[in-house]
GROMACS .gro file of C-alpha atoms in nm:
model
  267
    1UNK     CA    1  12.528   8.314   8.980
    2UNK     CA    2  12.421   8.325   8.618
    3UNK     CA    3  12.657   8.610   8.528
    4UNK     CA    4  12.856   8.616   8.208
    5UNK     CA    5  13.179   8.731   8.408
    6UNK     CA    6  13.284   8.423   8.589
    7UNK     CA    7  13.143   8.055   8.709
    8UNK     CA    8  12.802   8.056   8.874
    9UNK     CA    9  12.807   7.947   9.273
   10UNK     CA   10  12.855   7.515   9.286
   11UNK     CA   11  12.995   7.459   8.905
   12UNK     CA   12  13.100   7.132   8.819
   13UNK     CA   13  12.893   7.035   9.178
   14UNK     CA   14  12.510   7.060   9.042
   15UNK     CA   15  12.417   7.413   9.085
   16UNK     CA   16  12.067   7.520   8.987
   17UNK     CA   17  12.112   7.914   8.847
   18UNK     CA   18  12.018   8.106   8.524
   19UNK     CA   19  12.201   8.027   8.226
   20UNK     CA   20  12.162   8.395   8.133
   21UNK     CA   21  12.303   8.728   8.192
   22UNK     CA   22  12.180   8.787   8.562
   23UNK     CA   23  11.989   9.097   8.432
   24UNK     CA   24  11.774   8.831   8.299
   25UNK     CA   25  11.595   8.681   8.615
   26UNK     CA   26  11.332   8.863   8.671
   27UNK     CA   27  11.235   8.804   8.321
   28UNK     CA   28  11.287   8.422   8.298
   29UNK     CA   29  11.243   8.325   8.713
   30UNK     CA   30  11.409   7.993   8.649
   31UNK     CA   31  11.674   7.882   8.884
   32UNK     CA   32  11.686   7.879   9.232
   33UNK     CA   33  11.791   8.150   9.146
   34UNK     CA   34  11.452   8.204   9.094
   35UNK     CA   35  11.326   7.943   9.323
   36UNK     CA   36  10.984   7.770   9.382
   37UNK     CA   37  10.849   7.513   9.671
   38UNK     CA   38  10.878   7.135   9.634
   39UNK     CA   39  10.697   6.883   9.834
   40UNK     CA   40  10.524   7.181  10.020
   41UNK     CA   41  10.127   7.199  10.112
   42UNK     CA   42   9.934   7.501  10.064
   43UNK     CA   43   9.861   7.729  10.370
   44UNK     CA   44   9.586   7.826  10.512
   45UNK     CA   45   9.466   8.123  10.254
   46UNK     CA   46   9.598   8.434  10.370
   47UNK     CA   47   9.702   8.307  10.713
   48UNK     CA   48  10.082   8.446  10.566
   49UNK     CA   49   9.997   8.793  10.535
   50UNK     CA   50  10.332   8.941  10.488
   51UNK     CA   51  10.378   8.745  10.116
   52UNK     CA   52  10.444   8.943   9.797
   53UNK     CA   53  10.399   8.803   9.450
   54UNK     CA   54  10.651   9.034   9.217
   55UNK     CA   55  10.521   8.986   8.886
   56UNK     CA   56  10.624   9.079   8.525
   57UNK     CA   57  10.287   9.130   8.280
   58UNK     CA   58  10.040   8.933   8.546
   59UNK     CA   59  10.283   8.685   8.547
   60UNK     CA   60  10.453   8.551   8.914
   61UNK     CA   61  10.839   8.569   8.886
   62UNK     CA   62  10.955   8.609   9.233
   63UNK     CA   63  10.874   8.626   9.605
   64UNK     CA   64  10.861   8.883   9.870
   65UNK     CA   65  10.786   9.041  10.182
   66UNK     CA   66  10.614   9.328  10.341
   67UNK     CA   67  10.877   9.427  10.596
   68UNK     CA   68  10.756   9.821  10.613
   69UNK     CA   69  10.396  10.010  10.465
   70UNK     CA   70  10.598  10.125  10.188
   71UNK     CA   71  10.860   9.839  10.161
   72UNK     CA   72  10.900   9.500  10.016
   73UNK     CA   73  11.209   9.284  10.094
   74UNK     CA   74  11.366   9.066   9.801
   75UNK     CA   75  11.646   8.913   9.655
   76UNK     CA   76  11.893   9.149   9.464
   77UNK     CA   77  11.939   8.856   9.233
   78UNK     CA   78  11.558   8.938   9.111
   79UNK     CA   79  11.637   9.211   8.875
   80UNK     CA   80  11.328   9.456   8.929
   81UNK     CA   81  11.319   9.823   8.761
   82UNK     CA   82  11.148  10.037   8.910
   83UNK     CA   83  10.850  10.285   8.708
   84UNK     CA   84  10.800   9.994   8.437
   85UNK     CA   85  10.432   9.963   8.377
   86UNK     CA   86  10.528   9.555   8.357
   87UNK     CA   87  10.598   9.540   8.688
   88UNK     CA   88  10.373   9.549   9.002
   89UNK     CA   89  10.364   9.372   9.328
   90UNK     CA   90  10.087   9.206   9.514
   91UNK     CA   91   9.969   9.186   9.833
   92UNK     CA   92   9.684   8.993  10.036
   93UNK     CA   93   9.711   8.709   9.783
   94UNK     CA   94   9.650   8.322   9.802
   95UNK     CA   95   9.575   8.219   9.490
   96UNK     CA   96   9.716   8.380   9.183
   97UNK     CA   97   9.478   8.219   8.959
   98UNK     CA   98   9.263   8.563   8.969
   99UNK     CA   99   9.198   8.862   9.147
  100UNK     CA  100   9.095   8.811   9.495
  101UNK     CA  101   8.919   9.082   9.628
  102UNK     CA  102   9.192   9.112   9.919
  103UNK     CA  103   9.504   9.181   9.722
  104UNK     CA  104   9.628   9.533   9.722
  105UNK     CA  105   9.832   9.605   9.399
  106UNK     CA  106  10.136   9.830   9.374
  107UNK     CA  107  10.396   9.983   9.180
  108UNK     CA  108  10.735  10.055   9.238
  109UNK     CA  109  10.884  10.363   9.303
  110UNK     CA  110  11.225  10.286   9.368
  111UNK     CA  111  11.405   9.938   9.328
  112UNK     CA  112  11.703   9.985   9.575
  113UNK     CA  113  11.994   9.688   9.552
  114UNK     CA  114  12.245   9.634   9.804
  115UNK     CA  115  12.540   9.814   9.653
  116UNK     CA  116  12.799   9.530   9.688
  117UNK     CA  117  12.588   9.278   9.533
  118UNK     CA  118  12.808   9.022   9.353
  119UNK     CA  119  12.605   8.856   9.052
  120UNK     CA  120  12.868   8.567   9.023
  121UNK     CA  121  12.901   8.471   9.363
  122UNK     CA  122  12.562   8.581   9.465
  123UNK     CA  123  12.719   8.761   9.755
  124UNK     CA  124  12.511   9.070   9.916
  125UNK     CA  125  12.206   8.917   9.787
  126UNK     CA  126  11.935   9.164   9.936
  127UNK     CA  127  11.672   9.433   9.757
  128UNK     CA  128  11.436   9.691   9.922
  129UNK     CA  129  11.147   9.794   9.680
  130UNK     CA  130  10.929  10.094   9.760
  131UNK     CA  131  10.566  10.093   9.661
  132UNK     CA  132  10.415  10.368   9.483
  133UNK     CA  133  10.182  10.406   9.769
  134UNK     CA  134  10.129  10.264  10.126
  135UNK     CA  135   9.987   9.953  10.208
  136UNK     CA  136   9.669   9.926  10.417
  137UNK     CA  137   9.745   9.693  10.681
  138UNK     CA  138   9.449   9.469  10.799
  139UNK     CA  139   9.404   9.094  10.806
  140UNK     CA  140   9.525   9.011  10.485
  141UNK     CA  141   9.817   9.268  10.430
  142UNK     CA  142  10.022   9.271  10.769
  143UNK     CA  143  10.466   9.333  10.791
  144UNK     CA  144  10.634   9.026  10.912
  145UNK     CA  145  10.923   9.136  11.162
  146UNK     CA  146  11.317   9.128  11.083
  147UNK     CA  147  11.596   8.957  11.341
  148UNK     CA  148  11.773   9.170  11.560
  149UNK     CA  149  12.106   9.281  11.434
  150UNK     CA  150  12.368   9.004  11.402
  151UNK     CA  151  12.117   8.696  11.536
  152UNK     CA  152  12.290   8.371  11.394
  153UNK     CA  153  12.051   8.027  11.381
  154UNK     CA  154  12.224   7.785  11.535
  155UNK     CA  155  12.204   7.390  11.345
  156UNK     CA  156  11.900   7.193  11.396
  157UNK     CA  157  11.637   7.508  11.386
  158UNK     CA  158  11.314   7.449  11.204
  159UNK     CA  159  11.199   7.685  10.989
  160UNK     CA  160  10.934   7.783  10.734
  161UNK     CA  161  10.993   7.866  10.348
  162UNK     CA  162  10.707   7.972  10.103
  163UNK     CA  163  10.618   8.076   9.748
  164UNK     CA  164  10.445   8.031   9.453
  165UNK     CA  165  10.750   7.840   9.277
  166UNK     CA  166  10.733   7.535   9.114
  167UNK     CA  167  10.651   7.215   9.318
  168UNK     CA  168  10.876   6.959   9.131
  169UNK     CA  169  11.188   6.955   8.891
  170UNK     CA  170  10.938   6.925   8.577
  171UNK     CA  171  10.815   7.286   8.623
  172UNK     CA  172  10.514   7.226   8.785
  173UNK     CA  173  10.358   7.557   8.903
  174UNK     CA  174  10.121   7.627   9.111
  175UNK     CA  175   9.845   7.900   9.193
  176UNK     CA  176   9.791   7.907   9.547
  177UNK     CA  177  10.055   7.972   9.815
  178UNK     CA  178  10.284   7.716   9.941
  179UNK     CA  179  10.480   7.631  10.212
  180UNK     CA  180  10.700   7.360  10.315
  181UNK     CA  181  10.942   7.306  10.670
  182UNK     CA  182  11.312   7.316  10.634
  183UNK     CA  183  11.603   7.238  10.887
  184UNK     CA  184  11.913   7.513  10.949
  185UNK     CA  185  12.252   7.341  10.829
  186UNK     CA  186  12.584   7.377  10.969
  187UNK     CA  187  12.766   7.642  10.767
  188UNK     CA  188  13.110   7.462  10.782
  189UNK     CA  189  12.893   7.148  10.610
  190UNK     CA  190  12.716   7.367  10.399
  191UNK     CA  191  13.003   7.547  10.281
  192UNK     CA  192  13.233   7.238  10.219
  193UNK     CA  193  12.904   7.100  10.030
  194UNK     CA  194  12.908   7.443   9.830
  195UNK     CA  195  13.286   7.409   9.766
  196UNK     CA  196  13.348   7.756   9.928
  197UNK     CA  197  13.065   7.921   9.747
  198UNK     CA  198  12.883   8.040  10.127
  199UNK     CA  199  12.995   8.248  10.404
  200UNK     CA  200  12.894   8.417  10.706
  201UNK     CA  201  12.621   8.633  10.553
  202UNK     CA  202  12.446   8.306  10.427
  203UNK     CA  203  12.202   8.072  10.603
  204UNK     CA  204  12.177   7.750  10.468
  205UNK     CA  205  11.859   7.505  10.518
  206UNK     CA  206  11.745   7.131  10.384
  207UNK     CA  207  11.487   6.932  10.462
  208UNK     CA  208  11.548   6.638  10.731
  209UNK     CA  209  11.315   6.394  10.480
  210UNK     CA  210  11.406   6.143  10.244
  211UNK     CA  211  11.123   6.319  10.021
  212UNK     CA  212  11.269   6.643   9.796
  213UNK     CA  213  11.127   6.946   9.991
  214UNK     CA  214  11.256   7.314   9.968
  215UNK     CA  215  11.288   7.601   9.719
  216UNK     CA  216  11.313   7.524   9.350
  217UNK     CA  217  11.245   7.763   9.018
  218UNK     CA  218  11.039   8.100   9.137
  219UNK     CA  219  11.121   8.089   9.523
  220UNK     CA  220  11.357   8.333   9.495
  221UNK     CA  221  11.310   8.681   9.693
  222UNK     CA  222  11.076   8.501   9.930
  223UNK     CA  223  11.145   8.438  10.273
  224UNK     CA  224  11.273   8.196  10.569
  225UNK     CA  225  11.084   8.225  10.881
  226UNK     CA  226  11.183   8.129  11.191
  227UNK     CA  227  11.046   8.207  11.523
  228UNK     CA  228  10.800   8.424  11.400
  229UNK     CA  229  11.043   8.633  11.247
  230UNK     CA  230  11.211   8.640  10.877
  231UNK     CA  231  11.576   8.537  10.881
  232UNK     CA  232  11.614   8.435  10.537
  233UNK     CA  233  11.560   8.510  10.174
  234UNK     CA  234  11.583   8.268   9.894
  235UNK     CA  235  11.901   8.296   9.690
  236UNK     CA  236  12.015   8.004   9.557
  237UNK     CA  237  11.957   7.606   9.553
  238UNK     CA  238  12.079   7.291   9.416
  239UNK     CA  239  12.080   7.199   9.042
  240UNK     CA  240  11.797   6.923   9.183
  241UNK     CA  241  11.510   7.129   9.374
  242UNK     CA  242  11.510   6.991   9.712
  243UNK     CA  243  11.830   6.778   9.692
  244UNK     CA  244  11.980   6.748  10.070
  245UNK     CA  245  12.357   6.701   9.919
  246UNK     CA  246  12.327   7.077   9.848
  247UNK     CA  247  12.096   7.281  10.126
  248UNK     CA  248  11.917   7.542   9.984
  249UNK     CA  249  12.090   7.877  10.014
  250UNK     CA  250  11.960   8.213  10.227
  251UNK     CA  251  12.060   8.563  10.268
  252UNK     CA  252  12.106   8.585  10.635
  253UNK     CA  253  11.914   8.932  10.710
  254UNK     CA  254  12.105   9.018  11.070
  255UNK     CA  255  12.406   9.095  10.885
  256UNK     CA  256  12.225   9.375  10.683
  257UNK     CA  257  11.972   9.515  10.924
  258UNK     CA  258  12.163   9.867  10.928
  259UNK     CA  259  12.165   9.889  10.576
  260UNK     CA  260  11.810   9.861  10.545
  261UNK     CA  261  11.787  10.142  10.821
  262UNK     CA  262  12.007  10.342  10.588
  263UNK     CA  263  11.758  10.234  10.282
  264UNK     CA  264  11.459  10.365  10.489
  265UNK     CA  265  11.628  10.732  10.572
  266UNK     CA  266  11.745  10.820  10.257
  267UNK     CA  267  11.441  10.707  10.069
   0.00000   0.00000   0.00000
């Protein structure tokens, strides 16, 4: 989505991606790819202790999760180098208006992308970042668990998406973390919706209101929880944030647990 070599994911059906080179996202977070929440509420302050803000100069640009001391969780879409002084990731946070005196601030030492990542079809759409250092765990810095190998969500599963991303379709952004609930979709419906665009290693979510609720410009990288576990991370979403003609789009993390195994040996 966003790349220069091809269509991005939903053309000529509404999709919301970068209108840039895909090496651009992390720069520009717009998109949903580069998603935010809309018609969320903000959470209880650091009752989601696994969050990451990834952030370019002090600035948020996408989401993501503690999964491992040394290891955040994001989208590959979210194009992070690693030993840039620009870059840094924070932990323990609620508000991103300042400093709280519970975040834990990082570097990266090595930005790891899943090596079939597809830019145009936003295929593969999974990153493991390694902090410079470990985090200390305690109870505002905690690792959210991953799904066992291969778990699918059936249809009609509620679930849990969060982020700092904008709350409406006029950029709207907000400083302290929210959250908003989201329904799993059928991925034969979600796929005909998408025109082909999603397959097996995709979940796909919407909101059951009439409201808009769900990811929208900034999201993206953050995660899906479900069961107390994180099954998702935002990829992509409609061209309308929180439009339930086209559920939002999720990496489906089952289908890549060994790879992350792999990630953690070698590194």
């Amino acid at each position: 989505c966003a790349a220069e070599t091809g269509p991005a994911p939903g053309t000529g059906a509404g999709s919301r991606c970068l209108g840039w080179p895909m090496e651009w996202a992390v720069w520009f977070g717009t998109g949903a790819l580069g998603s935010w929440i809309i018609g969320g509420k903000e959470v209880k302050p650091h009752s989601r202790p696994y969050i990451a803000s990834i952030q370019l100069d002090g600035r948020h640009v996408c989401g993501g999760f503690l999964v491992w001391r040394k290891w955040v969780m994001t989208a590959a879409h979210c194009v992070i180098p690693r030993h840039s002084p620009a870059v840094r990731i924070v932990l323990g946070a609620h508000s991103l208006k300042y400093q709280e005196a519970s975040q834990q601030i990082f570097s990266i030492r090595e930005s790891i992308m899943h090596p079939h990542f597809n830019a145009r079809t936003v295929h593969n759409d999974i990153r493991m970042l390694e902090l410079n250092t470990t985090a200390i765990f305690n109870q505002f810095v905690k690792r959210i668990r991953l799904p066992k190998p291969n778990t699918d969500l059936p249809p009609g599963v509620v679930c849990r998406v969060l982020g700092w991303g904008d709350t409406s379709n006029f950029g709207t952004i907000p400083t302290e973390l929210m959250e908003t609930k989201t329904t799993i979709v059928d991925r034969k419906i979600c796929k005909a919706l998408w025109v082909g665009h999603v397959n097996k290693d995709m979940l796909c979510a919407a909101s059951l209101n009439s409201t808009l609720q769900g990811v929208c410009s900034g999201d993206s990288g953050g995660p899906l929880i479900c069961g107390g576990r994180v099954h998702g991370i935002v990829s992509f979403s409609g061209q309308r944030c929180g439009n339930r003609r086209y559920p939002d789009i999720y990496t489906r993390i089952s289908k890549y647990i060994s790879w992350v195994h792999d990630v953690l040996k070698r590194f």
